[in-house]
Structure formats: C-alpha cells, structure tokens
Coordinates of C-alpha atoms in Angstrom, one line a residue:
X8 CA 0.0 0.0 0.0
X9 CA 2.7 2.4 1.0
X10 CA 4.3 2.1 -2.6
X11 CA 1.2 2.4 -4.8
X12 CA 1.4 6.4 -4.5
X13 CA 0.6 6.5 -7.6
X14 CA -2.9 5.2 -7.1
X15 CA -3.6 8.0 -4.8
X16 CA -2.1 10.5 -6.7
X17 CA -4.2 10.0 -9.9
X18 CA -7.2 8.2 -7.7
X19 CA -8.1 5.4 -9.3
X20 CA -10.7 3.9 -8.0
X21 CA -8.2 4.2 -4.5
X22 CA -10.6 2.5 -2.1
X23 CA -11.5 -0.2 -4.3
X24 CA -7.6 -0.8 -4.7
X25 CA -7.6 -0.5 -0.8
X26 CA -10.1 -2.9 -0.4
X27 CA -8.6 -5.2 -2.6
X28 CA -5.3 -5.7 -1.0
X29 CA -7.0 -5.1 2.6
X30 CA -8.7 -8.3 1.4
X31 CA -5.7 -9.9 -0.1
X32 CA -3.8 -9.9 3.0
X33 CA -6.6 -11.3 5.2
X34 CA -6.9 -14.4 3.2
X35 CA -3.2 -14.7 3.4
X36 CA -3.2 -14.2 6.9
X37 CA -6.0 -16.6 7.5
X38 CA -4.4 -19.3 5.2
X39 CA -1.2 -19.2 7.3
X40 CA -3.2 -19.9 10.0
X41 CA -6.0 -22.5 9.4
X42 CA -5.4 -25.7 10.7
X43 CA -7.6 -27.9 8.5
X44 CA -6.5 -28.9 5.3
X45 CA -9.8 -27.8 3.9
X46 CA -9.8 -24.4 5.2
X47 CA -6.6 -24.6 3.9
X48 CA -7.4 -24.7 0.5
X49 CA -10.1 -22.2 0.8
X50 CA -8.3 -19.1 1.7
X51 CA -5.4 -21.1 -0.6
X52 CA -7.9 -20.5 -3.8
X53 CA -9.7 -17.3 -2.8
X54 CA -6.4 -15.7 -2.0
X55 CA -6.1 -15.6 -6.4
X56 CA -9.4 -13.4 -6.4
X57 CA -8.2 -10.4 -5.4
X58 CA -5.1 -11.1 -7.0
X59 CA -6.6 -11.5 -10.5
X60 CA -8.6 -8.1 -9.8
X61 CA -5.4 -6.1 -9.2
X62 CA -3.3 -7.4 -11.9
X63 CA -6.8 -6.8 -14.4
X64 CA -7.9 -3.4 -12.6
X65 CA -4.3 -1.1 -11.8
X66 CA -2.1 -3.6 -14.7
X67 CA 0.2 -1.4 -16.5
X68 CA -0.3 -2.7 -20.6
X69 CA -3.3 -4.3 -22.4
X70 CA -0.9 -7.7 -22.1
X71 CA -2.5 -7.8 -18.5
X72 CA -5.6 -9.6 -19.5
X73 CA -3.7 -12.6 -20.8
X74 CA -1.6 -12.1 -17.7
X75 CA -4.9 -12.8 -15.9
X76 CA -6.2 -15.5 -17.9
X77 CA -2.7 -17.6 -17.5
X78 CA -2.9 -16.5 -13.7
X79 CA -6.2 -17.9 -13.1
X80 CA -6.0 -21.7 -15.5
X81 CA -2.6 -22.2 -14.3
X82 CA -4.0 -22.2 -11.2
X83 CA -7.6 -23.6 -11.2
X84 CA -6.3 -26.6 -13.8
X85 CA -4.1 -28.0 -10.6
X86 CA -6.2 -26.7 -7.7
X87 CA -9.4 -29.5 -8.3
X88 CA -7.4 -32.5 -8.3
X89 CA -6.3 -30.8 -4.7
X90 CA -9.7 -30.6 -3.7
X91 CA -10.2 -34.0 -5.0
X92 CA -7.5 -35.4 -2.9
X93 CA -8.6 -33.3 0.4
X94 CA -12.2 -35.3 -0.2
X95 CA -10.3 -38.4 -0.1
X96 CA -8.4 -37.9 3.1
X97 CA -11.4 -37.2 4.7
X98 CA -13.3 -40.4 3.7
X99 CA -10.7 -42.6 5.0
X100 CA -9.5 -40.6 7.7
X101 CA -12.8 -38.6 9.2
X102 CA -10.5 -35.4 9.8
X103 CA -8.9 -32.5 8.1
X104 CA -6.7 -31.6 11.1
X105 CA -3.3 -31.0 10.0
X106 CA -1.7 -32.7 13.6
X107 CA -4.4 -35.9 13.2
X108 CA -3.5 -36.1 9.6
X109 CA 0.1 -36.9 10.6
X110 CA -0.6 -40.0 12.3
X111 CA -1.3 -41.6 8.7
X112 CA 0.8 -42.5 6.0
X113 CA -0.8 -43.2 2.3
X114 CA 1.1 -44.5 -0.6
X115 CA -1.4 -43.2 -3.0
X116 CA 0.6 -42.4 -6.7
X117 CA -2.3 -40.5 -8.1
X118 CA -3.2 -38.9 -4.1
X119 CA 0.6 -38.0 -4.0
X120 CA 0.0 -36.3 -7.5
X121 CA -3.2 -34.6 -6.7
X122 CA -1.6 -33.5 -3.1
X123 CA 1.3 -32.0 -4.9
X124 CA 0.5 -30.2 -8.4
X125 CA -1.1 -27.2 -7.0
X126 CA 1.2 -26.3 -4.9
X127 CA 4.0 -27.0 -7.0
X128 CA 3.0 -24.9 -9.6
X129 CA 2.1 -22.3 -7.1
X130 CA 5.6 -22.1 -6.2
X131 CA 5.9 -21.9 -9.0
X132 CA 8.3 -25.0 -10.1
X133 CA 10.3 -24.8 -13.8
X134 CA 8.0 -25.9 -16.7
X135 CA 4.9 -24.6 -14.6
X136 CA 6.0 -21.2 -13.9
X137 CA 5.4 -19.5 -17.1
X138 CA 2.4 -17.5 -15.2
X139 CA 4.6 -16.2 -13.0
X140 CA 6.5 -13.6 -15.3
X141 CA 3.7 -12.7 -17.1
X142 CA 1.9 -11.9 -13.7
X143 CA 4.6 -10.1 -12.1
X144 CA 5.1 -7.8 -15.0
X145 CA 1.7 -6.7 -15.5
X146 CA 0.9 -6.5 -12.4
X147 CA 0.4 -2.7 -10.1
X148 CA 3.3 -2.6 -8.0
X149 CA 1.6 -3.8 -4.5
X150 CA 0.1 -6.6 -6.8
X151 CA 3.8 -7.5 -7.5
X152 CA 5.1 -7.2 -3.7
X153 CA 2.2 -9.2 -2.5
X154 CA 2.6 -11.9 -4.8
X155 CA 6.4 -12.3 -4.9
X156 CA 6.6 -11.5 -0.9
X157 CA 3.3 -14.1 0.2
X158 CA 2.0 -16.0 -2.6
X159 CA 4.4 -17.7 -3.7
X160 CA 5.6 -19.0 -0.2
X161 CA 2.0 -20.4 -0.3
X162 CA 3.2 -23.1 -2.1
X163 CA 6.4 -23.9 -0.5
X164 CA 4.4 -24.0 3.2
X165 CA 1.4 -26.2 1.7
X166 CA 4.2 -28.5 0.6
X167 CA 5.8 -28.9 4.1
X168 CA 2.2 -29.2 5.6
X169 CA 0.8 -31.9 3.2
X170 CA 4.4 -34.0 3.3
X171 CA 3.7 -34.8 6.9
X172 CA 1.2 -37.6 5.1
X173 CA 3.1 -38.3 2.1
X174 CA 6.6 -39.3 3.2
X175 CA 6.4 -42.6 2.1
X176 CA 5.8 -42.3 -1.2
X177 CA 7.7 -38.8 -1.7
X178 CA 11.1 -40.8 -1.0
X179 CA 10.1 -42.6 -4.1
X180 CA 8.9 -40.3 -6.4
X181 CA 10.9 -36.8 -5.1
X182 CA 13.9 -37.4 -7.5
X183 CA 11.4 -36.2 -10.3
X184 CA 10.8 -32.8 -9.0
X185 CA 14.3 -32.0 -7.7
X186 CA 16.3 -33.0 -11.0
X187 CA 13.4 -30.5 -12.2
X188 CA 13.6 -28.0 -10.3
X189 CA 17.2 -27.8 -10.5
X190 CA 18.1 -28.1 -14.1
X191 CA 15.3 -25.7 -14.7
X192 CA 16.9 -22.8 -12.3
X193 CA 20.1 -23.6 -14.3
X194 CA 18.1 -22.6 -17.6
X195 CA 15.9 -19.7 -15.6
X196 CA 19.1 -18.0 -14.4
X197 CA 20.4 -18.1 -18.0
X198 CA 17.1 -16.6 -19.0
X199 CA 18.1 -14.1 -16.4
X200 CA 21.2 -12.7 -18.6
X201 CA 19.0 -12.2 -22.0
X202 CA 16.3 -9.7 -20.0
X203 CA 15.6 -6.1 -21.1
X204 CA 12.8 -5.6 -18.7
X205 CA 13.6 -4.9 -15.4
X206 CA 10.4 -6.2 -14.1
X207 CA 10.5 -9.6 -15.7
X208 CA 14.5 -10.0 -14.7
X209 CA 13.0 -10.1 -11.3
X210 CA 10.3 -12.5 -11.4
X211 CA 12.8 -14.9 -13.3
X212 CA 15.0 -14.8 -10.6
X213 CA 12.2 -15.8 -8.4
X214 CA 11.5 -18.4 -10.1
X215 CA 15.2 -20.0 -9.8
X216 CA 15.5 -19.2 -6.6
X217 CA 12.2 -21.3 -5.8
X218 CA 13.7 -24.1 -7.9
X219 CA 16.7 -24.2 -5.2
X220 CA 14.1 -24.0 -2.5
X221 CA 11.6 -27.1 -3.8
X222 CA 14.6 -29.0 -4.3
X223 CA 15.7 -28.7 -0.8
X224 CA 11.9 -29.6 0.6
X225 CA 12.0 -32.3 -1.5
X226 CA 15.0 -34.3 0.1
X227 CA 12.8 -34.1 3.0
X228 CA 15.6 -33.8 5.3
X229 CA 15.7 -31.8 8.2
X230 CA 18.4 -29.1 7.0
X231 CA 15.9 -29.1 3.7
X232 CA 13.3 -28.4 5.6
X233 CA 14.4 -25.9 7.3
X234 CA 16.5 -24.3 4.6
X235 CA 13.8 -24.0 2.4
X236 CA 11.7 -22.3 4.9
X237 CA 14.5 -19.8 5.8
X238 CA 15.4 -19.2 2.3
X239 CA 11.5 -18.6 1.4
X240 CA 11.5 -15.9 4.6
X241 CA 14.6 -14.1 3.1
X242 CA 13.7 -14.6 -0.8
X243 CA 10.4 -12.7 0.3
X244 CA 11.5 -9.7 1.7
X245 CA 14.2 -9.4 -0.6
X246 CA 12.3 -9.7 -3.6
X247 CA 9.7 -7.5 -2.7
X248 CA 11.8 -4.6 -2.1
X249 CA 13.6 -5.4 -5.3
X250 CA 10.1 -4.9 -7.3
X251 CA 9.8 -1.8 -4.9
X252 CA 12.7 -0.7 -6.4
X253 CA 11.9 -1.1 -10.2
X254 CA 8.6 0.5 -9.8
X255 CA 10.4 3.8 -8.0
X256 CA 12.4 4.1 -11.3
X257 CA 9.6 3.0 -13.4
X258 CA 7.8 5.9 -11.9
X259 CA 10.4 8.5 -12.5
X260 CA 11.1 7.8 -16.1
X261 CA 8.1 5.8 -17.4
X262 CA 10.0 2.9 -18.6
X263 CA 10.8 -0.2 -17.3
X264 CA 13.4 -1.3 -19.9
X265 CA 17.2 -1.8 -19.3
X266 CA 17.8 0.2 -21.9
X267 CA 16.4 3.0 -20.4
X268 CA 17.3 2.8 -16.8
X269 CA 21.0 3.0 -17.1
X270 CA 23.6 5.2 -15.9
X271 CA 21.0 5.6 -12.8
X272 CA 23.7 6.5 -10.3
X273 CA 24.2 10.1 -12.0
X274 CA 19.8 10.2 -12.2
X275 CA 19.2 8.9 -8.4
X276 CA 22.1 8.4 -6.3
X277 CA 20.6 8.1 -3.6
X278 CA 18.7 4.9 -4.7
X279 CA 21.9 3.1 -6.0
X280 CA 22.8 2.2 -2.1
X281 CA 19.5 0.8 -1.9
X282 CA 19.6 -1.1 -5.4
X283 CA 23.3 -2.2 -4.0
X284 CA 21.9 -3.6 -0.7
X285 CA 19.2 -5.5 -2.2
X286 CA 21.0 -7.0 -5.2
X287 CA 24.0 -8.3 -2.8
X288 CA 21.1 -9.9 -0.3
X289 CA 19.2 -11.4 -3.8
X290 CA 22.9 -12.8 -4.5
X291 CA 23.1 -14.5 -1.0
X292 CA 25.9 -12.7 0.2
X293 CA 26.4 -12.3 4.4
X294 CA 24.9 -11.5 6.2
X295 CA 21.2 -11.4 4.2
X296 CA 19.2 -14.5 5.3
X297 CA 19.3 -15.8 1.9
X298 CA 22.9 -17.2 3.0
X299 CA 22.1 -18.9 6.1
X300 CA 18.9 -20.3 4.1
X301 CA 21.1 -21.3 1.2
X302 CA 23.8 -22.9 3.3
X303 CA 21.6 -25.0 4.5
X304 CA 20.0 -25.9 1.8
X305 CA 23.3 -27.0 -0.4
X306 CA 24.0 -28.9 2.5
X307 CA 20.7 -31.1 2.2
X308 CA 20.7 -31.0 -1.7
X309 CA 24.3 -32.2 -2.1
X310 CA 24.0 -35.1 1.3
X311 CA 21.0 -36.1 -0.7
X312 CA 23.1 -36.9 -4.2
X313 CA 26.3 -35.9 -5.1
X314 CA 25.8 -35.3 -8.8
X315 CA 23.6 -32.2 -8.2
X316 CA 26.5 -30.6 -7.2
X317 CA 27.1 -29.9 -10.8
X318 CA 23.9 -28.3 -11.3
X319 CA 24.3 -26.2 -7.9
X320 CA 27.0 -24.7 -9.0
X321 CA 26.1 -23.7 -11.7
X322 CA 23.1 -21.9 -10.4
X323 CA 25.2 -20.4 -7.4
X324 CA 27.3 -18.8 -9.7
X325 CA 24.5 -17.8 -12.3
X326 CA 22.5 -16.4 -9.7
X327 CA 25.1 -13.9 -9.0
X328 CA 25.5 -13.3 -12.8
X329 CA 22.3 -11.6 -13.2
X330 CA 22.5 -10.2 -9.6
X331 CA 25.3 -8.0 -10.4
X332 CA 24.6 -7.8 -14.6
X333 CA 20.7 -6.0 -13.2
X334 CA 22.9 -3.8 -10.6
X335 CA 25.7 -3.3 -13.3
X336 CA 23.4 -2.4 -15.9
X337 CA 20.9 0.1 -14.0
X338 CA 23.6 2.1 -12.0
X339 CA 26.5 2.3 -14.5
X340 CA 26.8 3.1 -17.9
X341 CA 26.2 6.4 -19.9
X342 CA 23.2 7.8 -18.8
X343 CA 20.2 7.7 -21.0
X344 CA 20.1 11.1 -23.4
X345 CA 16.5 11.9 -22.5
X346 CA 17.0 11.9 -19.4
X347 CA 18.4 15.7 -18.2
X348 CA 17.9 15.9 -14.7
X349 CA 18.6 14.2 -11.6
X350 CA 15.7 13.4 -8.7
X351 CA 16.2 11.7 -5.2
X352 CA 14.0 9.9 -3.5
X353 CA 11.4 10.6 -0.7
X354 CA 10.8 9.6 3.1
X355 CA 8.4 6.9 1.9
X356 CA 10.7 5.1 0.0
X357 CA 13.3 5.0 1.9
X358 CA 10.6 3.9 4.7
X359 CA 9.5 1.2 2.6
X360 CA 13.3 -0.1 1.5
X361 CA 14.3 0.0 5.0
X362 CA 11.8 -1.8 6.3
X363 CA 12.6 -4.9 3.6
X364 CA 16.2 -4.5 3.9
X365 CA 16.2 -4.6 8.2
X366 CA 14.6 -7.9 9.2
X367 CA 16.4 -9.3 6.2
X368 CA 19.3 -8.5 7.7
X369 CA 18.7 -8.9 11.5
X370 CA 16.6 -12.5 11.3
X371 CA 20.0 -13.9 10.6
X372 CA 21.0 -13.1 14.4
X373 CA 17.7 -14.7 15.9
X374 CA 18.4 -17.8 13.2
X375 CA 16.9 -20.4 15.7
X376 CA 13.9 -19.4 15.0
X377 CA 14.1 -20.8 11.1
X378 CA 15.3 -23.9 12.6
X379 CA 12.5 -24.9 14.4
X380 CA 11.9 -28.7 13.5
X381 CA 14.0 -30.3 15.9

C-alpha cells in the first residue's frame, strides 16, 4: 500500500484498490493460519481473487488480460485435483486436522500427484511457472510485492504441511521434481542474462531461486526443511523490495526497460545504495538470510546426491550473474540522453526499502527461529 502512491495520486478507483489488497492480505493471513486442510485450500484459492482483480484493474499494458487469464488456468487446472485429494483424506480418515493427519501414512501415486501439483505450480516450479513472469510484470506494484513476498511462499508451506502424510511415497517419487527443479533454475538464471525488462529480470530470478528451495523440501531432510523455509522468509523480503525498487524508477522515467534505466547513479544516487543492498542480499551474500537459508540448503541437496552438485553450482554462480549484470546495468553506464535531470527519492521510499532490507538483515541473528523442526 505504501508504494502504490501513484494510485492516490491520480485516484483510481483508490478505495477499491484499498479494499482489494485489505482483502488480499486477510486471506493470506488466515491461510497461514488454518489448521484444517480444507480451510486450507479455501483461503489457498480465494487468495487468487483479489489477486486476478489487481493485476486486471491497476495492470500497466493491455498484455494484463492474458496475464490474468494464464494466472487464473494455471491455477484452477491444478487446484481440483487438490480438492479431490482433500475429499479423499477425509473419507478414510474422518478429519482435516493438519496434527491428526500426521498419524497416517498413504502411498497413494495419483493422491501424492493430486496433493502436490497445485502447490507445486504455485511455487511456482520450472515448466509450470510461465504464469509467473507474465503476472509479475503486468501486475500494479503492490500486486507485485504481495505476490512475490506471500504468494508464492503459499506453495512452498502447503508442501511442508501436506508431506507430513506423504513421506512414504515422496522418497520414491521426489527425484522427479528435484532433478526438475534444478536443471530448470540452471536454464531460468540463464534466461536471467537475456532480459531487457527490469520487471520480468526479477520474477525470473524468483523463479530459480524457488527451484533451489523445492529442491531442498523435497530431500525431505531436516536441514531441507528448514532451509527452504528460511530461504522462502529471506527470498520474500528481498524480492519484494527489489520490485519496490523497479517501480520507484519506473515511476520516474516511465520505462521499465534496461535500456532506459541506465547510468542511474548520476539520475538517483541516492537509490543506488538501496539497489546495492538488495542486489547483494538477492545474490546470497552475508549477512542477508538468503545465505544462512542457502547454506543450509546445499548442505541437504548435495547429502541427498552428489551429482547435483554440478547443477548447484552452476546456479550459485549464475545467480550472481544476473544479480550484479541488473545492478551493473541500472547504475552504471552512460546515462540515457532523454534523461536531463537528476531526482532523489522521498521519506516513503526509503521507509518502505528500509523496512525490507532490516529484518532481512537482523533474522539472521535470531536464526533459531528458522530452525524450528527439531
């Protein structure tokens, strides 16, 4: 809300955009804290309503209505078998409660698949994820916070809730979705180098950085576990003030293209500290949480094979690639030529950057509390 200035400023419909993301964030809220599977899923599904309205209503481009419509099949196509499967669990087991749930163990292939697509793709994991670029960029700024910072941790903490019922058969079948999810950050963080839109350099690097973290959930070890969750907690904060970022320059020059936004260091120094802070904690450099979370995950991913140590590496390093080739490219460089001035920013962004850049800095000293599986 605090970023979306612009709605105020040229009042768009501001209290429907209010009362859109007011509602956004109670379904998230209350989806983080059901504990029955199918309440679960309800604020899981409805929390894609007001998402779909912001992303349709305050988009940027025309392209948002296909946007929308790849938002909303992507995630309805995967979300019924879920539904599906939650029916099932309650006719055998005559309860939806998450703790009573754990007691059983099914070995279910087409339960395990029905459990697992919807929040896979909600993550969203490589060959699914192509609604997540398209989303991000046509999405209103708060749209793009909200969704990068909460949504797509849905997925990642419906995986670790239902996988307290499908261990059994996710030793089996987990190889699938790691060698996935791996290969396919590889090939995302390559995408990464080729962007011109700042916007959509972003949301890639979402997406490989939730490749790293499905691969750690799925060794379903206890530094994965708990890797994954800490790197979600980081990734979120750190990605959300990275889209806060682009939209500040997106608002001063009215272009979101890398072509454009170069040579910022002469047009905004003041916001090159702030780009600087959140690349380096994107890159997973101390002390952001991103390392601690990352650390840990290696750990799990390499104990669990040895030969995805090729692939990790690879992604390590590519990952800082585009890190530094996005804060490379938007602060140095001859400035754009029709850009003549120079602007700073205000209170309310620095408010808003300091505020994503603080906890993601301090969690790392209160890091027990990402461990908490024991």
């Amino acid at each position: 809300i605090v970023a979306s200035e612009s709605v105020n400023k040229y009042n768009n419909y501001k209290n429907l955009f209010l009362f859109n993301v007011l509602m956004l964030l109670i379904f998230l809220v209350l989806t983080f804290s059901s504990m029955n599977l199918f309440m679960f899923y309800l604020f899981f599904e409805s929390s894609l309503i007001p998402t779909l309205f912001l992303i349709l209503g305050w988009g940027y481009q025309p392209e948002r209505l296909q946007a929308g419509v790849y938002l909303l099949f992507y995630t309805l196509l995967v979300s019924l078998p879920l539904l599906v499967g939650i029916f099932y669990l309650y006719k055998n087991c005559n309860t939806m409660n998450f703790y009573l749930l754990s007691n059983y163990m099914f070995n279910y292939n087409l339960l395990y698949l029905a459990m697992i697509l919807a929040f896979l793709v909600k993550m969203p994991m490589f060959l699914v994820h192509l609604w997540l670029p398209k989303a991000h960029v046509e999405a209103p700024v708060s749209g793009s916070m909200i969704l990068a910072g909460i949504m797509l941790k849905l997925g990642g903490y419906g995986l670790l809730r239902v996988f307290s019922f499908l261990q059994l058969i996710g030793l089996k079948y987990n190889y699938i979705w790691v060698s996935i999810s791996l290969i396919g950050g590889v090939l995302i963080s390559l995408v990464c180098l080729r962007q011109t839109d700042l916007k959509a350099l972003i949301a890639y690097s979402s997406v490989a950085h939730m490749g790293i973290v499905l691969g750690g959930l799925m060794t379903l070890s206890y530094w994965g576990l708990s890797g994954s969750y800490t790197l979600m907690i980081g990734h979120g904060l750190c990605s959300s003030g990275l889209f806060c970022l682009a939209n500040i320059t997106y608002e001063r020059l009215g272009s979101r293209s890398l072509l454009i936004n170069k040579g910022l260091l002469n047009f905004m120094p003041s916001m090159t500290l702030w780009w600087f802070l959140l690349s380096v904690c994107n890159m997973a450099a101390p002390p952001s949480l991103n390392l601690l979370g990352e650390i840990s995950l290696l750990n799990s991913i390499v104990s669990w094979s040895w030969l995805t140590m090729i692939s990790l590496s690879f992604l390590s390093f590519f990952s800082a690639a585009y890190t530094l080739y996005l804060y490379a490219y938007s602060q140095h460089g001859k400035i754009f030529s029709g850009v003549y001035s120079f602007s700073g920013g205000n209170i309310r962004e620095y408010f808003l950057l300091f505020l994503h850049w603080f906890p993601l800095n301090l969690l790392i000293l209160k890091s027990e509390v990402c461990l908490f599986w024991i």
